[in-house]
Amino acid sequence: MRSSVFLASLLVMAVMGLGGIVAEHSSFVASAQETAASTSEVKIDNFVFGPAAITVPVGTTVTWINRDDIPHTVVSTEKVFKSKVLDTDEKFSYTFTKAGEYPYFCSIHPKMTGKVVVQ
Amino acid sequence: MARNTKDEILHDHNHDGIDRRGFLKCMAWAGTGALCVMQGGVLKSYSMSRPSEMNPADMKGELSFVQISDSHMGFNKPANPDVAATLQAAVDKINALSRPPEFLLHTGDISHLSKPEEFDTVEQILKSASAKDVFYVPGEHDVLNDDGKQYHERFAKGAQEGGWYSFEKKGVHFVGLVNVMNLKAGGLGTLGHEQLEWLEKDVQHLKSSTPIVVFAHIPLWAVYPEWGWGTEDSAQALAYLKKFGSVTVLNGHIHQIMQKVEGNVTFHTACSTAFPQPKPGEAPSPGPMKVPAEQLRSVLGITDVNYVSGQHALAVVDSTLA
């Protein structure tokens, strides 16, 4: 009997603990969403922009990082932004202040294309 | 098609192109080097691995030159941590040819990141070549960040404003084209209207018997458009060359040897002196291919081209650095 009470209280503590974790977790999710509202990352890997299309809120800074052994560039098709050449592990960031669609490509390997949708 | 027991193929292709199986056989030798001679509609191929079986007459000619390509000076990744050493090995190979070439053609990607010191190193290494004249065309890696300004100042001084040019050597008309500028999203290499107009004028006064050699970085034929290995408006350029009996197109960019014959036009891509790239579609991307260190020099190389007057033929010899 005593042991079952003990077990029950353990269970309650565990649930409370879990609740705490859940609460913490949801606040973490909330802050992650806030972060997502201001930054976003696109990886260049195997001659592909990943993800090739992203949708972000106005004001987001998008960072491209080159994970290839070959240099790439990030160039807006409509000449809105243009990176210098990015060697391996180099980054380029651009902050989108206006809503719209921003197609871009690698000017060295023009088959590589991507798009940022700003809402 | 007649084939003897040695590594020699004879194709009588009845004036309508080259036997495909034979051509694939020729390509299969690329790793060890191959000599291809087109003579009056008959293609002869010899494996470089059996030099004793090669007919010395096929190696002779009025003019011989060497194509090198894709030095990528400045590249230092695992696929080749020392691209200066392999370029030097290419020069040593050139200097060891029994007949010194009259000049070199460099079909682009001289540098990896268009840095002055990268261009300096290549120029320095090429100074030790037996041939003193080097004719360049730019690769996309040579025109980064500055729209090719630096490349033009160094390598294209006598050229047209866009960097293209032509010259004559012993009756052969050479045309250096630029197809790495102003590339469009989703597209391939491009020559552009202005350059095409110039090309039309440049060749229109020539006799149709004049042998033509066109060299440019990105292939002027659709090797593999999915990887951008082709040039959007190359068909227009080739249309201006239709009247000529012998047209040879030399390209780089794809870091491997490929050949194709279409009518009177022979297309050839050269090895890189820096690192190999995968065969079309055989990897997720065309990035540098890492091969075991002891094999690296067998997939890098130079191309020796021999012109025999009156035979309408250019002998193209690829040899590896191994």
Short mmCIF file of C-alpha atoms in Angstrom, two decimals:
data_model
loop_
_atom_site.label_atom_id
_atom_site.label_comp_id
_atom_site.label_asym_id
_atom_site.label_seq_id
_atom_site.Cartn_x
_atom_site.Cartn_y
_atom_site.Cartn_z
CA MET A 1 0.00 0.00 0.00
CA ARG A 2 2.68 2.36 1.04
CA SER A 3 4.66 1.50 -1.97
CA SER A 4 1.71 2.15 -4.28
CA VAL A 5 1.26 5.64 -2.72
CA PHE A 6 4.94 6.19 -3.25
CA LEU A 7 4.61 5.04 -6.85
CA ALA A 8 1.58 7.29 -7.36
CA SER A 9 3.41 10.30 -5.99
CA LEU A 10 6.37 9.43 -8.21
CA LEU A 11 3.97 9.32 -11.12
CA VAL A 12 2.52 12.72 -10.18
CA MET A 13 5.99 14.16 -9.90
CA ALA A 14 6.88 12.66 -13.22
CA VAL A 15 3.79 14.14 -14.86
CA MET A 16 4.50 17.51 -13.27
CA GLY A 17 8.07 17.22 -14.42
CA LEU A 18 6.91 16.33 -17.87
CA GLY A 19 4.54 19.27 -17.80
CA GLY A 20 7.46 21.46 -16.92
CA ILE A 21 9.44 20.07 -19.81
CA VAL A 22 6.48 20.49 -22.16
CA ALA A 23 6.02 24.06 -20.97
CA GLU A 24 9.69 24.76 -21.47
CA HIS A 25 9.58 23.07 -24.83
CA SER A 26 6.65 25.13 -26.05
CA SER A 27 8.34 28.34 -24.99
CA PHE A 28 11.42 27.09 -26.88
CA VAL A 29 9.24 26.49 -29.96
CA ALA A 30 7.79 29.99 -29.62
CA SER A 31 11.22 31.58 -29.45
CA ALA A 32 12.39 29.43 -32.37
CA GLN A 33 9.47 30.74 -34.39
CA GLU A 34 10.42 34.29 -33.50
CA THR A 35 13.97 33.50 -34.59
CA ALA A 36 12.67 31.96 -37.80
CA ALA A 37 10.89 35.21 -38.48
CA SER A 38 14.19 37.03 -38.66
CA THR A 39 16.73 34.56 -40.09
CA SER A 40 16.74 31.65 -42.47
CA GLU A 41 19.49 29.54 -43.99
CA VAL A 42 19.96 27.99 -47.44
CA LYS A 43 22.70 25.42 -47.89
CA ILE A 44 24.52 24.95 -51.18
CA ASP A 45 25.37 21.29 -51.47
CA ASN A 46 26.14 19.15 -54.53
CA PHE A 47 25.33 22.04 -56.89
CA VAL A 48 21.86 22.46 -55.35
CA PHE A 49 20.30 25.26 -53.26
CA GLY A 50 18.55 23.59 -50.33
CA PRO A 51 15.76 24.24 -49.85
CA ALA A 52 15.37 25.51 -53.40
CA ALA A 53 12.32 27.59 -52.43
CA ILE A 54 11.74 29.20 -49.03
CA THR A 55 8.94 31.40 -47.76
CA VAL A 56 9.85 33.97 -45.10
CA PRO A 57 8.25 37.00 -43.43
CA VAL A 58 9.26 40.53 -44.38
CA GLY A 59 12.42 41.55 -42.55
CA THR A 60 14.04 38.11 -42.68
CA THR A 61 17.76 37.82 -43.23
CA VAL A 62 18.53 34.83 -45.42
CA THR A 63 22.02 33.38 -45.23
CA TRP A 64 23.44 31.11 -47.93
CA ILE A 65 26.36 28.86 -47.06
CA ASN A 66 28.48 27.02 -49.63
CA ARG A 67 29.18 23.42 -48.57
CA ASP A 68 30.69 22.41 -51.94
CA ASP A 69 34.34 22.03 -52.92
CA ILE A 70 33.61 24.37 -55.81
CA PRO A 71 32.83 28.10 -55.57
CA HIS A 72 29.30 29.35 -56.20
CA THR A 73 27.48 32.67 -56.26
CA VAL A 74 24.00 33.78 -55.23
CA VAL A 75 22.65 36.26 -57.78
CA SER A 76 19.13 37.64 -57.99
CA THR A 77 17.66 37.12 -61.46
CA GLU A 78 16.16 40.62 -61.22
CA LYS A 79 19.41 42.14 -59.93
CA VAL A 80 18.08 42.77 -56.41
CA PHE A 81 21.09 41.18 -54.70
CA LYS A 82 24.39 39.67 -55.79
CA SER A 83 27.00 37.88 -53.71
CA LYS A 84 30.72 37.86 -54.29
CA VAL A 85 32.02 34.43 -55.21
CA LEU A 86 31.60 32.07 -52.23
CA ASP A 87 34.39 29.56 -51.73
CA THR A 88 33.88 26.48 -49.55
CA ASP A 89 32.09 27.33 -46.25
CA GLU A 90 31.77 31.02 -47.11
CA LYS A 91 28.44 32.75 -46.48
CA PHE A 92 26.33 35.47 -47.99
CA SER A 93 23.37 37.18 -46.27
CA TYR A 94 20.64 39.43 -47.54
CA THR A 95 17.75 40.99 -45.60
CA PHE A 96 14.42 41.04 -47.40
CA THR A 97 12.52 44.21 -46.53
CA LYS A 98 9.79 44.00 -49.16
CA ALA A 99 7.23 41.30 -49.88
CA GLY A 100 7.55 39.56 -53.21
CA GLU A 101 9.16 36.68 -55.08
CA TYR A 102 12.92 36.73 -55.51
CA PRO A 103 14.23 34.14 -57.97
CA TYR A 104 18.00 33.72 -57.91
CA PHE A 105 20.75 31.53 -59.43
CA CYS A 106 24.45 30.75 -59.34
CA SER A 107 26.05 32.89 -62.04
CA ILE A 108 28.90 30.36 -62.38
CA HIS A 109 26.59 27.34 -62.69
CA PRO A 110 23.35 28.84 -63.99
CA LYS A 111 21.54 25.50 -63.87
CA MET A 112 21.45 26.07 -60.10
CA THR A 113 18.35 28.11 -59.31
CA GLY A 114 16.33 28.96 -56.21
CA LYS A 115 13.60 31.26 -54.96
CA VAL A 116 12.84 33.28 -51.85
CA VAL A 117 9.17 34.19 -51.30
CA VAL A 118 8.79 37.10 -48.87
CA GLN A 119 5.33 37.57 -47.29
CA MET B 1 33.78 -1.64 -90.05
CA ALA B 2 37.02 -3.57 -90.27
CA ARG B 3 38.94 -4.31 -87.16
CA ASN B 4 42.23 -6.06 -86.86
CA THR B 5 43.57 -7.86 -83.85
CA LYS B 6 45.63 -4.91 -82.68
CA ASP B 7 44.23 -1.87 -80.96
CA GLU B 8 43.43 -0.17 -84.19
CA ILE B 9 40.01 0.56 -85.63
CA LEU B 10 39.26 1.45 -89.19
CA HIS B 11 35.90 2.90 -90.02
CA ASP B 12 34.68 3.52 -93.49
CA HIS B 13 31.78 5.65 -92.52
CA ASN B 14 30.51 6.36 -96.02
CA HIS B 15 30.59 10.10 -95.57
CA ASP B 16 27.86 10.07 -92.98
CA GLY B 17 29.54 10.03 -89.63
CA ILE B 18 31.53 7.74 -87.47
CA ASP B 19 30.64 4.24 -86.40
CA ARG B 20 29.32 4.58 -82.89
CA ARG B 21 30.79 1.42 -81.43
CA GLY B 22 34.16 2.35 -82.81
CA PHE B 23 33.94 5.75 -81.32
CA LEU B 24 33.07 4.39 -77.92
CA LYS B 25 36.07 2.13 -78.17
CA CYS B 26 38.17 5.16 -78.91
CA MET B 27 36.73 6.90 -75.88
CA ALA B 28 37.41 3.93 -73.68
CA TRP B 29 41.09 4.46 -74.27
CA ALA B 30 40.92 8.00 -73.09
CA GLY B 31 42.27 7.15 -69.67
CA THR B 32 45.55 6.03 -71.14
CA GLY B 33 45.53 8.45 -74.05
CA ALA B 34 44.40 7.92 -77.62
CA LEU B 35 45.40 9.11 -81.02
CA CYS B 36 42.54 9.75 -83.43
CA VAL B 37 43.28 10.62 -87.02
CA MET B 38 40.56 11.51 -89.52
CA GLN B 39 41.72 11.06 -93.08
CA GLY B 40 39.38 11.34 -96.04
CA GLY B 41 36.43 9.87 -94.20
CA VAL B 42 38.40 7.13 -92.45
CA LEU B 43 39.01 7.31 -88.76
CA LYS B 44 42.00 5.59 -87.25
CA SER B 45 42.43 5.22 -83.54
CA TYR B 46 45.50 4.00 -81.74
CA SER B 47 45.95 3.27 -78.09
CA MET B 48 48.69 5.38 -76.58
CA SER B 49 49.48 2.43 -74.34
CA ARG B 50 51.07 0.71 -77.35
CA PRO B 51 53.20 3.44 -78.88
CA SER B 52 55.26 0.88 -80.82
CA GLU B 53 52.24 0.18 -83.00
CA MET B 54 51.69 3.81 -83.93
CA ASN B 55 52.63 4.84 -87.41
CA PRO B 56 55.09 7.74 -87.14
CA ALA B 57 53.62 9.23 -90.33
CA ASP B 58 50.38 9.86 -88.45
CA MET B 59 52.26 11.88 -85.88
CA LYS B 60 53.90 14.17 -88.43
CA GLY B 61 52.36 17.27 -89.86
CA GLU B 62 52.78 20.89 -90.84
CA LEU B 63 51.67 22.14 -87.50
CA SER B 64 51.39 20.72 -84.04
CA PHE B 65 50.12 22.40 -80.91
CA VAL B 66 49.01 21.35 -77.45
CA GLN B 67 45.75 22.08 -75.69
CA ILE B 68 45.76 22.33 -71.91
CA SER B 69 42.72 23.14 -69.83
CA ASP B 70 41.20 23.72 -66.42
CA SER B 71 44.34 24.34 -64.34
CA HIS B 72 42.13 25.72 -61.52
CA MET B 73 45.16 27.28 -59.85
CA GLY B 74 44.22 27.95 -56.23
CA PHE B 75 42.10 24.81 -55.82
CA ASN B 76 43.35 22.94 -52.75
CA LYS B 77 40.65 20.44 -51.82
CA PRO B 78 41.19 16.67 -51.38
CA ALA B 79 40.56 15.96 -55.09
CA ASN B 80 43.99 17.55 -55.71
CA PRO B 81 45.79 19.47 -52.97
CA ASP B 82 48.64 20.50 -55.33
CA VAL B 83 47.35 21.76 -58.68
CA ALA B 84 50.61 23.63 -59.32
CA ALA B 85 52.51 20.32 -59.30
CA THR B 86 50.12 18.70 -61.77
CA LEU B 87 50.28 21.73 -64.08
CA GLN B 88 54.06 21.49 -63.92
CA ALA B 89 53.75 17.77 -64.76
CA ALA B 90 51.66 18.74 -67.79
CA VAL B 91 54.38 21.15 -68.90
CA ASP B 92 57.02 18.44 -68.41
CA LYS B 93 54.91 16.17 -70.60
CA ILE B 94 54.73 18.86 -73.28
CA ASN B 95 58.48 19.40 -73.09
CA ALA B 96 59.05 15.67 -73.53
CA LEU B 97 57.12 15.47 -76.84
CA SER B 98 59.39 14.27 -79.63
CA ARG B 99 58.30 17.22 -81.72
CA PRO B 100 57.93 20.48 -79.76
CA PRO B 101 54.53 22.08 -80.30
CA GLU B 102 54.46 25.50 -81.92
CA PHE B 103 52.16 26.96 -79.28
CA LEU B 104 49.74 26.13 -76.49
CA LEU B 105 46.01 26.68 -76.27
CA HIS B 106 44.56 27.06 -72.79
CA THR B 107 40.83 26.45 -72.86
CA GLY B 108 39.97 28.23 -69.63
CA ASP B 109 39.59 27.93 -65.88
CA ILE B 110 43.18 29.06 -65.63
CA SER B 111 42.46 30.06 -62.02
CA HIS B 112 40.02 28.76 -59.44
CA LEU B 113 38.92 32.08 -57.94
CA SER B 114 40.21 34.73 -60.41
CA LYS B 115 42.88 35.83 -57.92
CA PRO B 116 45.92 37.70 -59.28
CA GLU B 117 48.34 35.31 -57.58
CA GLU B 118 46.58 32.34 -59.20
CA PHE B 119 47.01 33.84 -62.66
CA ASP B 120 50.64 34.70 -61.78
CA THR B 121 51.42 31.10 -60.84
CA VAL B 122 49.98 29.70 -64.07
CA GLU B 123 51.89 32.21 -66.20
CA GLN B 124 55.06 31.42 -64.29
CA ILE B 125 54.71 27.65 -64.73
CA LEU B 126 53.86 27.96 -68.43
CA LYS B 127 57.03 30.00 -68.97
CA SER B 128 58.95 26.75 -68.58
CA ALA B 129 57.11 25.18 -71.54
CA SER B 130 59.02 24.60 -74.78
CA ALA B 131 56.29 26.53 -76.63
CA LYS B 132 56.39 30.19 -75.69
CA ASP B 133 53.10 31.38 -77.16
CA VAL B 134 49.94 30.59 -75.20
CA PHE B 135 46.49 31.45 -76.54
CA TYR B 136 43.80 31.63 -73.90
CA VAL B 137 40.03 31.67 -73.67
CA PRO B 138 38.36 32.31 -70.29
CA GLY B 139 36.51 29.82 -68.14
CA GLU B 140 33.81 30.91 -65.70
CA HIS B 141 36.36 30.72 -62.88
CA ASP B 142 38.53 33.37 -64.58
CA VAL B 143 35.89 36.11 -64.71
CA LEU B 144 34.55 36.05 -61.13
CA ASN B 145 33.70 39.30 -59.34
CA ASP B 146 35.07 41.70 -61.99
CA ASP B 147 33.28 40.65 -65.22
CA GLY B 148 36.58 39.42 -66.58
CA LYS B 149 38.44 42.75 -66.40
CA GLN B 150 41.58 41.20 -64.99
CA TYR B 151 41.47 38.27 -67.40
CA HIS B 152 41.15 40.65 -70.35
CA GLU B 153 44.09 42.78 -69.22
CA ARG B 154 46.33 39.74 -68.83
CA PHE B 155 45.29 37.30 -71.51
CA ALA B 156 43.16 38.99 -74.17
CA LYS B 157 45.00 42.18 -75.04
CA GLY B 158 44.84 41.86 -78.82
CA ALA B 159 41.31 40.45 -78.75
CA GLN B 160 37.97 42.02 -79.59
CA GLU B 161 36.35 43.93 -76.74
CA GLY B 162 34.43 40.86 -75.61
CA GLY B 163 37.62 38.78 -75.52
CA TRP B 164 37.16 36.70 -78.69
CA TYR B 165 39.73 36.63 -81.49
CA SER B 166 41.12 34.68 -84.41
CA PHE B 167 44.55 34.05 -85.90
CA GLU B 168 46.22 32.06 -88.67
CA LYS B 169 48.99 29.50 -88.29
CA LYS B 170 50.35 27.72 -91.36
CA GLY B 171 47.09 27.92 -93.24
CA VAL B 172 44.92 26.86 -90.30
CA HIS B 173 42.41 29.43 -89.05
CA PHE B 174 42.03 29.46 -85.26
CA VAL B 175 39.06 31.07 -83.52
CA GLY B 176 39.00 31.64 -79.73
CA LEU B 177 35.45 32.13 -78.45
CA VAL B 178 34.11 33.30 -75.08
CA ASN B 179 31.02 31.49 -73.76
CA VAL B 180 31.21 32.10 -69.99
CA MET B 181 29.92 35.69 -69.74
CA ASN B 182 26.41 36.90 -68.92
CA LEU B 183 25.08 33.44 -68.14
CA LYS B 184 21.32 33.39 -67.61
CA ALA B 185 19.45 31.63 -64.79
CA GLY B 186 18.65 28.07 -65.77
CA GLY B 187 20.73 28.35 -68.93
CA LEU B 188 23.92 27.01 -70.47
CA GLY B 189 27.06 28.65 -71.81
CA THR B 190 26.33 31.49 -74.19
CA LEU B 191 28.14 33.24 -77.04
CA GLY B 192 25.75 36.13 -77.58
CA HIS B 193 24.61 38.04 -80.63
CA GLU B 194 27.61 40.33 -80.93
CA GLN B 195 30.13 37.50 -80.91
CA LEU B 196 28.11 35.44 -83.39
CA GLU B 197 27.98 38.39 -85.77
CA TRP B 198 31.72 38.81 -85.48
CA LEU B 199 32.26 35.09 -86.15
CA GLU B 200 30.16 35.21 -89.30
CA LYS B 201 32.27 38.07 -90.66
CA ASP B 202 35.53 36.55 -89.46
CA VAL B 203 35.14 33.36 -91.50
CA GLN B 204 33.13 34.51 -94.50
CA HIS B 205 36.18 35.55 -96.56
CA LEU B 206 37.98 32.23 -95.99
CA LYS B 207 38.14 29.47 -98.61
CA SER B 208 36.07 26.45 -97.73
CA SER B 209 39.25 24.36 -97.87
CA THR B 210 40.74 26.28 -94.93
CA PRO B 211 40.98 24.03 -91.87
CA ILE B 212 39.23 25.66 -88.91
CA VAL B 213 40.00 25.14 -85.23
CA VAL B 214 37.52 26.67 -82.81
CA PHE B 215 38.36 26.69 -79.11
CA ALA B 216 36.19 27.77 -76.19
CA HIS B 217 35.80 26.77 -72.55
CA ILE B 218 32.30 25.27 -72.28
CA PRO B 219 31.59 22.56 -74.87
CA LEU B 220 29.98 23.87 -78.06
CA TRP B 221 27.84 20.72 -78.22
CA ALA B 222 25.26 19.38 -75.80
CA VAL B 223 27.42 17.03 -73.73
CA TYR B 224 25.01 17.03 -70.78
CA PRO B 225 22.72 20.05 -70.50
CA GLU B 226 21.38 18.82 -67.13
CA TRP B 227 24.76 19.82 -65.68
CA GLY B 228 25.08 22.91 -67.85
CA TRP B 229 27.55 21.15 -70.17
CA GLY B 230 26.63 22.82 -73.43
CA THR B 231 26.25 26.23 -75.09
CA GLU B 232 22.82 27.72 -75.84
CA ASP B 233 23.62 29.31 -79.18
CA SER B 234 26.41 27.05 -80.43
CA ALA B 235 24.23 25.81 -83.32
CA GLN B 236 24.32 29.30 -84.81
CA ALA B 237 28.11 29.41 -84.56
CA LEU B 238 28.41 25.99 -86.20
CA ALA B 239 26.05 27.09 -88.98
CA TYR B 240 28.61 29.74 -89.99
CA LEU B 241 31.23 26.97 -90.25
CA LYS B 242 29.18 24.62 -92.40
CA LYS B 243 30.95 25.43 -95.66
CA PHE B 244 34.33 24.31 -94.34
CA GLY B 245 35.64 20.84 -95.06
CA SER B 246 37.46 20.46 -91.76
CA VAL B 247 36.32 21.97 -88.49
CA THR B 248 37.79 20.94 -85.13
CA VAL B 249 36.19 22.20 -81.93
CA LEU B 250 38.32 22.05 -78.77
CA ASN B 251 36.73 22.60 -75.37
CA GLY B 252 37.46 22.12 -71.66
CA HIS B 253 35.14 22.61 -68.67
CA ILE B 254 34.08 18.99 -68.13
CA HIS B 255 37.47 17.68 -66.98
CA GLN B 256 37.38 14.54 -69.07
CA ILE B 257 37.92 13.47 -72.65
CA MET B 258 34.94 13.20 -74.96
CA GLN B 259 34.78 13.18 -78.69
CA LYS B 260 32.05 13.38 -81.25
CA VAL B 261 31.97 13.73 -85.01
CA GLU B 262 29.09 15.42 -86.76
CA GLY B 263 29.50 15.83 -90.51
CA ASN B 264 32.73 17.75 -91.03
CA VAL B 265 32.97 18.84 -87.41
CA THR B 266 35.04 16.97 -84.85
CA PHE B 267 34.34 17.90 -81.23
CA HIS B 268 36.89 17.21 -78.55
CA THR B 269 37.03 18.02 -74.85
CA ALA B 270 40.31 17.88 -72.95
CA CYS B 271 41.29 16.63 -69.52
CA SER B 272 41.92 19.05 -66.71
CA THR B 273 45.42 19.47 -65.35
CA ALA B 274 43.87 19.83 -61.86
CA PHE B 275 41.14 17.33 -60.97
CA PRO B 276 38.72 14.95 -62.73
CA GLN B 277 34.94 15.33 -62.84
CA PRO B 278 32.41 12.49 -63.01
CA LYS B 279 30.96 11.17 -66.24
CA PRO B 280 27.63 12.80 -67.16
CA GLY B 281 24.89 11.69 -64.79
CA GLU B 282 27.08 9.24 -62.89
CA ALA B 283 27.17 11.35 -59.72
CA PRO B 284 24.67 13.63 -57.96
CA SER B 285 26.60 16.68 -59.18
CA PRO B 286 29.53 17.60 -61.42
CA GLY B 287 31.77 18.43 -58.43
CA PRO B 288 35.43 17.38 -58.18
CA MET B 289 35.92 13.63 -58.17
CA LYS B 290 38.29 12.25 -55.56
CA VAL B 291 40.36 9.37 -56.86
CA PRO B 292 43.14 7.55 -54.99
CA ALA B 293 46.31 9.68 -54.99
CA GLU B 294 48.25 7.15 -57.04
CA GLN B 295 45.58 7.30 -59.77
CA LEU B 296 45.22 11.07 -59.95
CA ARG B 297 47.72 11.65 -62.73
CA SER B 298 46.08 9.01 -64.89
CA VAL B 299 42.92 11.14 -65.08
CA LEU B 300 44.67 14.44 -65.77
CA GLY B 301 46.35 15.29 -69.02
CA ILE B 302 47.16 17.28 -72.11
CA THR B 303 46.00 17.15 -75.73
CA ASP B 304 48.49 17.26 -78.57
CA VAL B 305 47.04 18.26 -81.94
CA ASN B 306 48.78 17.65 -85.23
CA TYR B 307 47.72 19.14 -88.55
CA VAL B 308 48.82 17.50 -91.78
CA SER B 309 48.50 19.82 -94.74
CA GLY B 310 46.37 18.59 -97.61
CA GLN B 311 44.89 15.72 -95.64
CA HIS B 312 42.00 17.63 -94.08
CA ALA B 313 42.82 15.93 -90.88
CA LEU B 314 43.88 16.86 -87.42
CA ALA B 315 45.37 14.16 -85.29
CA VAL B 316 44.27 14.64 -81.72
CA VAL B 317 46.41 12.85 -79.14
CA ASP B 318 45.43 12.82 -75.52
CA SER B 319 47.97 11.80 -72.98
CA THR B 320 47.66 11.57 -69.24
CA LEU B 321 50.15 12.89 -66.70
CA ALA B 322 50.80 9.41 -65.32
#
